[in-house]
Amino acid sequence: MTLDQLVALDAIVAAGTFRAAAERLNKAQSAVSHQIRKLEAELGFDLFSRDAYRPCLTPEGEVFFRETTRVLEQMQGLKSVAAGLRSEQEPMIFIAMTATMSLDPILNVLGEVGRRFPGTHIRVSTEMMGGPLARLMDGDADLIVAGLQGVPIDEVETLPVGSITIRPVASPDFPAAKRSGVRPRREMQAYTQVIVSGTGGPDFDQSRDLLSGGQRWTVSDFQAKKSIIKAGLGWGGIPEHLMEQELATGEFVPLTVEGYPPRHTEIFAIRRRDQPMGQVMSSIWTRLAD
């Protein structure tokens, strides 16, 4: 049994056919088929049923494939450890954070790592909506701090770092805020909802908490959104930690909107499995895990 055989098995399951797996691995289809036949001969059972057009895992193959994924994940982890051990201090680490999250949960970690590796430039970027995920998948960011919406879980490692609550609010002079109770969707469609545009392109724009059928204003950041809501020109959801003062002073009034409850989201540090970690990134990841 070889690692190449396990990689071929994983590629066939992921790609759906032997031909697609061969293209994915940049190998001849006959070579991939030969690897699987050798593996099946050694195991003593068939991994795939070849009766249909697309190969399907046999019951024995499904059990073996589950264990294969664990082995491949461990191998990827070993490669990352080895890369970190032989690497030098990175000249720069780029961290992309969702704008809905406070920096506080990671400041101590960044401070400690910065003092330990003064030669590394730590760059922190605040991104809107799916911006952090776009930076990670494009290979621009070494680490992101964001929610898991849209994240390809099989391709990343994650560590929990905190949580946020986004609550719909308005100015006390806003019509929907002048009386208590649940505001119906039909009523809220008559008012302007203020939303924040994403920084990762159209594929990563806001897709949740959008009230259909109503007018929208789109802004580039939460500060602009807060200003518009304070002026009584619209309503929208804002992370609680960004409006603590306004809630305390009454400048913002929480709204209870039909179909738009306060949203609680867990936030994670996220890195790609296929990107080896250098000394500084390894130190950041270890500290976050602790």
Coordinates of C-alpha atoms in Angstrom, one line a residue:
M1 CA 0.0 0.0 0.0
T2 CA 1.5 3.3 -1.0
L3 CA 0.6 7.0 -0.5
D4 CA 0.1 7.4 -4.2
Q5 CA -2.5 4.7 -4.2
L6 CA -4.4 6.5 -1.4
V7 CA -4.1 9.8 -3.3
A8 CA -5.5 8.2 -6.4
L9 CA -8.4 6.8 -4.4
D10 CA -9.2 10.2 -3.0
A11 CA -9.0 11.8 -6.4
I12 CA -11.4 9.3 -7.9
V13 CA -14.0 9.8 -5.2
A14 CA -13.7 13.6 -5.4
A15 CA -13.7 13.9 -9.2
G16 CA -16.3 11.2 -9.9
T17 CA -14.5 9.3 -12.6
F18 CA -11.1 7.7 -13.3
R19 CA -10.6 10.0 -16.2
A20 CA -11.3 13.2 -14.2
A21 CA -9.1 11.9 -11.4
A22 CA -6.3 11.3 -13.9
E23 CA -6.6 14.9 -15.2
R24 CA -6.6 16.2 -11.6
L25 CA -3.5 14.2 -10.8
N26 CA -1.8 15.0 -14.1
K27 CA -1.4 11.3 -14.8
A28 CA -2.5 8.9 -17.5
Q29 CA -5.9 7.2 -16.8
S30 CA -4.3 3.8 -17.2
A31 CA -1.8 4.6 -14.5
V32 CA -4.5 5.6 -12.1
S33 CA -6.5 2.5 -12.9
H34 CA -3.4 0.3 -12.4
Q35 CA -2.8 1.9 -8.9
I36 CA -6.3 1.1 -7.8
R37 CA -6.2 -2.5 -9.2
K38 CA -2.9 -3.1 -7.3
L39 CA -4.5 -1.6 -4.1
E40 CA -7.6 -3.8 -4.5
A41 CA -5.4 -6.9 -5.0
E42 CA -3.5 -6.2 -1.8
L43 CA -6.6 -5.5 0.2
G44 CA -8.5 -8.5 -1.1
F45 CA -11.7 -6.7 -2.0
D46 CA -13.0 -4.3 -4.6
L47 CA -13.1 -0.6 -3.7
F48 CA -15.3 0.4 -6.5
S49 CA -18.3 -1.1 -8.2
R50 CA -17.8 -0.6 -11.9
D51 CA -21.3 -1.6 -13.1
A52 CA -22.4 2.0 -13.7
Y53 CA -20.9 4.8 -15.8
R54 CA -19.5 6.4 -12.7
P55 CA -17.5 4.2 -10.3
C56 CA -19.2 3.9 -6.9
L57 CA -17.6 2.9 -3.7
T58 CA -18.5 -0.6 -2.5
P59 CA -19.6 -0.9 1.2
E60 CA -16.1 -2.1 2.0
G61 CA -14.7 0.7 -0.1
E62 CA -16.7 3.3 1.8
V63 CA -15.2 2.1 5.1
F64 CA -11.7 2.1 3.7
F65 CA -12.1 5.5 2.1
R66 CA -13.1 7.1 5.5
E67 CA -9.9 5.8 7.0
T68 CA -8.0 7.0 3.9
T69 CA -9.2 10.6 4.4
R70 CA -7.8 10.5 7.9
V71 CA -4.5 9.3 6.7
L72 CA -4.2 11.9 4.0
E73 CA -5.1 14.7 6.5
Q74 CA -2.4 13.4 8.8
M75 CA 0.1 13.4 6.0
Q76 CA -0.8 16.9 5.1
G77 CA -0.3 17.9 8.7
L78 CA 3.1 16.2 8.7
K79 CA 4.1 18.1 5.6
S80 CA 3.1 21.4 7.2
V81 CA 5.1 20.6 10.3
A82 CA 8.1 19.7 8.2
A83 CA 7.8 22.8 6.1
G84 CA 7.6 24.9 9.3
L85 CA 10.7 23.2 10.8
R86 CA 12.8 24.0 7.7
S87 CA 11.4 27.4 7.0
E88 CA 12.9 30.7 7.9
Q89 CA 11.1 33.6 9.5
E90 CA 8.5 35.0 7.0
P91 CA 9.0 38.6 5.9
M92 CA 5.2 39.2 6.2
I93 CA 2.1 37.6 7.6
F94 CA -1.3 38.8 6.1
I95 CA -4.3 38.3 8.3
A96 CA -7.8 39.2 6.9
M97 CA -10.5 39.8 9.6
T98 CA -14.2 40.2 9.2
A99 CA -15.3 43.7 10.0
T100 CA -18.0 42.3 12.3
M101 CA -15.4 40.9 14.7
S102 CA -13.5 42.8 17.3
L103 CA -9.7 42.6 17.2
D104 CA -9.5 42.0 20.9
P105 CA -9.5 38.2 20.9
I106 CA -6.3 38.0 18.9
L107 CA -4.5 41.1 20.0
N108 CA -2.5 39.4 22.8
V109 CA -1.5 36.7 20.4
L110 CA -0.3 39.1 17.7
G111 CA 1.5 41.2 20.4
E112 CA 3.4 38.2 21.7
V113 CA 4.3 36.9 18.3
G114 CA 5.3 40.4 17.1
R115 CA 7.8 40.8 20.0
R116 CA 9.2 37.3 19.3
F117 CA 9.6 37.9 15.6
P118 CA 10.3 41.6 15.2
G119 CA 11.6 41.1 11.6
T120 CA 8.2 40.0 10.4
H121 CA 5.7 42.6 9.2
I122 CA 2.2 41.6 10.5
R123 CA -0.4 43.1 8.2
V124 CA -4.0 43.0 9.4
S125 CA -6.8 43.9 7.0
T126 CA -10.5 44.5 7.9
E127 CA -12.8 43.0 5.2
M128 CA -16.5 43.1 4.6
M129 CA -18.8 40.1 4.3
G130 CA -17.1 37.4 2.3
G131 CA -13.9 39.4 1.8
P132 CA -11.8 37.4 4.2
L133 CA -12.7 34.1 2.5
A134 CA -11.9 35.6 -0.9
R135 CA -8.5 36.6 0.3
L136 CA -7.8 33.2 1.7
M137 CA -8.9 31.2 -1.3
D138 CA -7.1 33.6 -3.7
G139 CA -3.9 32.9 -1.7
D140 CA -3.5 36.5 -0.6
A141 CA -4.1 35.9 3.2
D142 CA -2.2 33.5 5.4
L143 CA -4.9 33.5 8.0
I144 CA -8.5 34.8 8.2
V145 CA -10.8 35.4 11.2
A146 CA -14.4 35.0 10.0
G147 CA -17.5 32.9 10.2
L148 CA -17.8 29.6 8.4
Q149 CA -20.5 30.5 5.8
G150 CA -19.3 29.4 2.4
V151 CA -16.0 28.1 3.7
P152 CA -14.9 24.8 2.1
I153 CA -14.4 22.9 5.3
D154 CA -12.5 20.0 3.7
E155 CA -9.8 22.4 2.5
V156 CA -9.1 24.4 5.7
E157 CA -8.2 24.1 9.4
T158 CA -10.2 26.1 11.9
L159 CA -9.9 27.3 15.5
P160 CA -12.7 28.9 17.5
V161 CA -11.8 32.5 18.6
G162 CA -15.1 34.1 19.6
S163 CA -18.6 35.0 18.6
I164 CA -20.7 38.0 17.6
T165 CA -24.3 39.0 17.6
I166 CA -25.7 41.2 14.9
R167 CA -28.9 43.0 15.9
P168 CA -31.3 45.1 13.7
V169 CA -31.5 48.7 14.9
A170 CA -32.8 52.1 14.0
S171 CA -32.8 55.7 15.3
P172 CA -35.5 56.3 17.9
D173 CA -37.1 58.8 15.5
F174 CA -37.4 56.1 12.8
P175 CA -41.1 55.2 12.2
A176 CA -40.6 51.5 12.9
A177 CA -38.9 52.3 16.2
K178 CA -41.6 54.5 17.6
R179 CA -43.7 51.6 18.9
S180 CA -42.9 48.2 20.4
G181 CA -43.7 44.8 19.1
V182 CA -42.8 42.7 16.1
R183 CA -42.7 44.8 12.9
P184 CA -44.2 42.8 10.0
R185 CA -42.1 42.2 6.8
R186 CA -44.7 44.1 4.8
E187 CA -44.2 47.2 6.9
M188 CA -40.4 47.0 6.8
Q189 CA -40.5 46.8 3.0
A190 CA -41.6 50.4 3.0
Y191 CA -38.4 51.5 4.7
T192 CA -34.8 51.6 3.5
Q193 CA -32.5 48.8 4.7
V194 CA -28.9 49.8 4.9
I195 CA -26.4 47.0 4.0
V196 CA -22.6 46.8 3.7
S197 CA -21.0 45.7 0.4
G198 CA -18.5 42.9 0.4
T199 CA -14.8 43.4 -0.4
G200 CA -14.3 40.0 -2.1
G201 CA -16.2 40.6 -5.3
P202 CA -19.8 39.9 -6.2
D203 CA -19.6 36.2 -5.3
F204 CA -18.9 37.2 -1.7
D205 CA -21.4 40.0 -1.2
Q206 CA -24.0 39.9 1.6
S207 CA -26.5 37.1 1.1
R208 CA -28.1 36.8 4.5
D209 CA -30.5 39.1 6.4
L210 CA -31.7 40.8 3.2
L211 CA -35.3 41.8 3.3
S212 CA -36.7 41.2 -0.1
G213 CA -39.0 43.6 -1.8
G214 CA -37.7 46.7 0.0
Q215 CA -35.4 49.6 -0.9
R216 CA -31.7 49.2 -0.1
W217 CA -28.8 51.5 0.4
T218 CA -25.4 49.9 0.1
V219 CA -22.3 51.4 1.9
S220 CA -18.7 50.4 2.1
D221 CA -18.3 50.1 5.9
F222 CA -20.0 49.9 9.2
Q223 CA -19.1 53.5 10.1
A224 CA -21.1 54.8 7.1
K225 CA -23.9 52.4 7.9
K226 CA -24.1 53.7 11.5
S227 CA -24.2 57.3 10.3
I228 CA -27.1 56.7 8.0
I229 CA -29.1 54.9 10.6
K230 CA -28.3 57.6 13.2
A231 CA -29.7 60.2 10.7
G232 CA -33.0 58.3 10.6
L233 CA -32.6 57.4 6.9
G234 CA -32.8 53.6 7.3
W235 CA -32.5 50.6 9.4
G236 CA -30.1 47.6 9.5
G237 CA -28.1 45.0 11.4
I238 CA -25.0 46.0 13.3
P239 CA -22.6 43.9 15.5
E240 CA -23.4 44.7 19.1
H241 CA -19.8 45.4 20.0
L242 CA -19.7 48.2 17.4
M243 CA -22.7 50.0 18.9
E244 CA -22.5 49.6 22.7
Q245 CA -22.4 53.3 23.3
E246 CA -25.3 54.1 20.9
L247 CA -27.4 51.4 22.6
A248 CA -26.5 52.7 26.1
T249 CA -27.4 56.3 25.2
G250 CA -30.5 55.5 23.2
E251 CA -29.2 56.7 19.9
F252 CA -30.0 53.2 18.5
V253 CA -33.2 51.3 19.3
P254 CA -33.3 47.5 18.8
L255 CA -35.9 46.4 16.3
T256 CA -37.9 43.2 16.3
V257 CA -38.5 42.4 12.7
E258 CA -40.4 39.4 11.3
G259 CA -37.9 37.0 9.7
Y260 CA -34.9 39.1 10.9
P261 CA -34.0 37.9 14.4
P262 CA -30.7 38.9 16.0
R263 CA -28.0 36.6 14.4
H264 CA -25.5 34.9 16.6
T265 CA -22.4 33.7 14.7
E266 CA -19.3 31.8 15.8
I267 CA -16.0 33.2 14.6
F268 CA -13.0 31.1 13.7
A269 CA -9.4 31.5 12.8
I270 CA -9.1 29.7 9.4
R271 CA -6.1 28.6 7.3
R272 CA -5.7 26.5 4.2
R273 CA -4.5 23.0 4.7
D274 CA -2.4 23.1 1.5
Q275 CA -0.4 26.1 2.5
P276 CA 2.7 25.2 4.7
M277 CA 3.2 27.3 7.8
G278 CA 6.5 29.1 8.4
Q279 CA 7.9 29.9 11.9
V280 CA 5.8 33.0 12.5
M281 CA 2.5 31.5 11.2
S282 CA 3.1 28.3 13.2
S283 CA 3.6 30.4 16.3
I284 CA 0.4 32.4 15.7
W285 CA -1.6 29.2 15.1
T286 CA -0.2 27.4 18.2
R287 CA -1.0 30.4 20.4
L288 CA -4.5 30.6 19.1
A289 CA -5.0 26.9 19.7
D290 CA -3.8 27.4 23.3

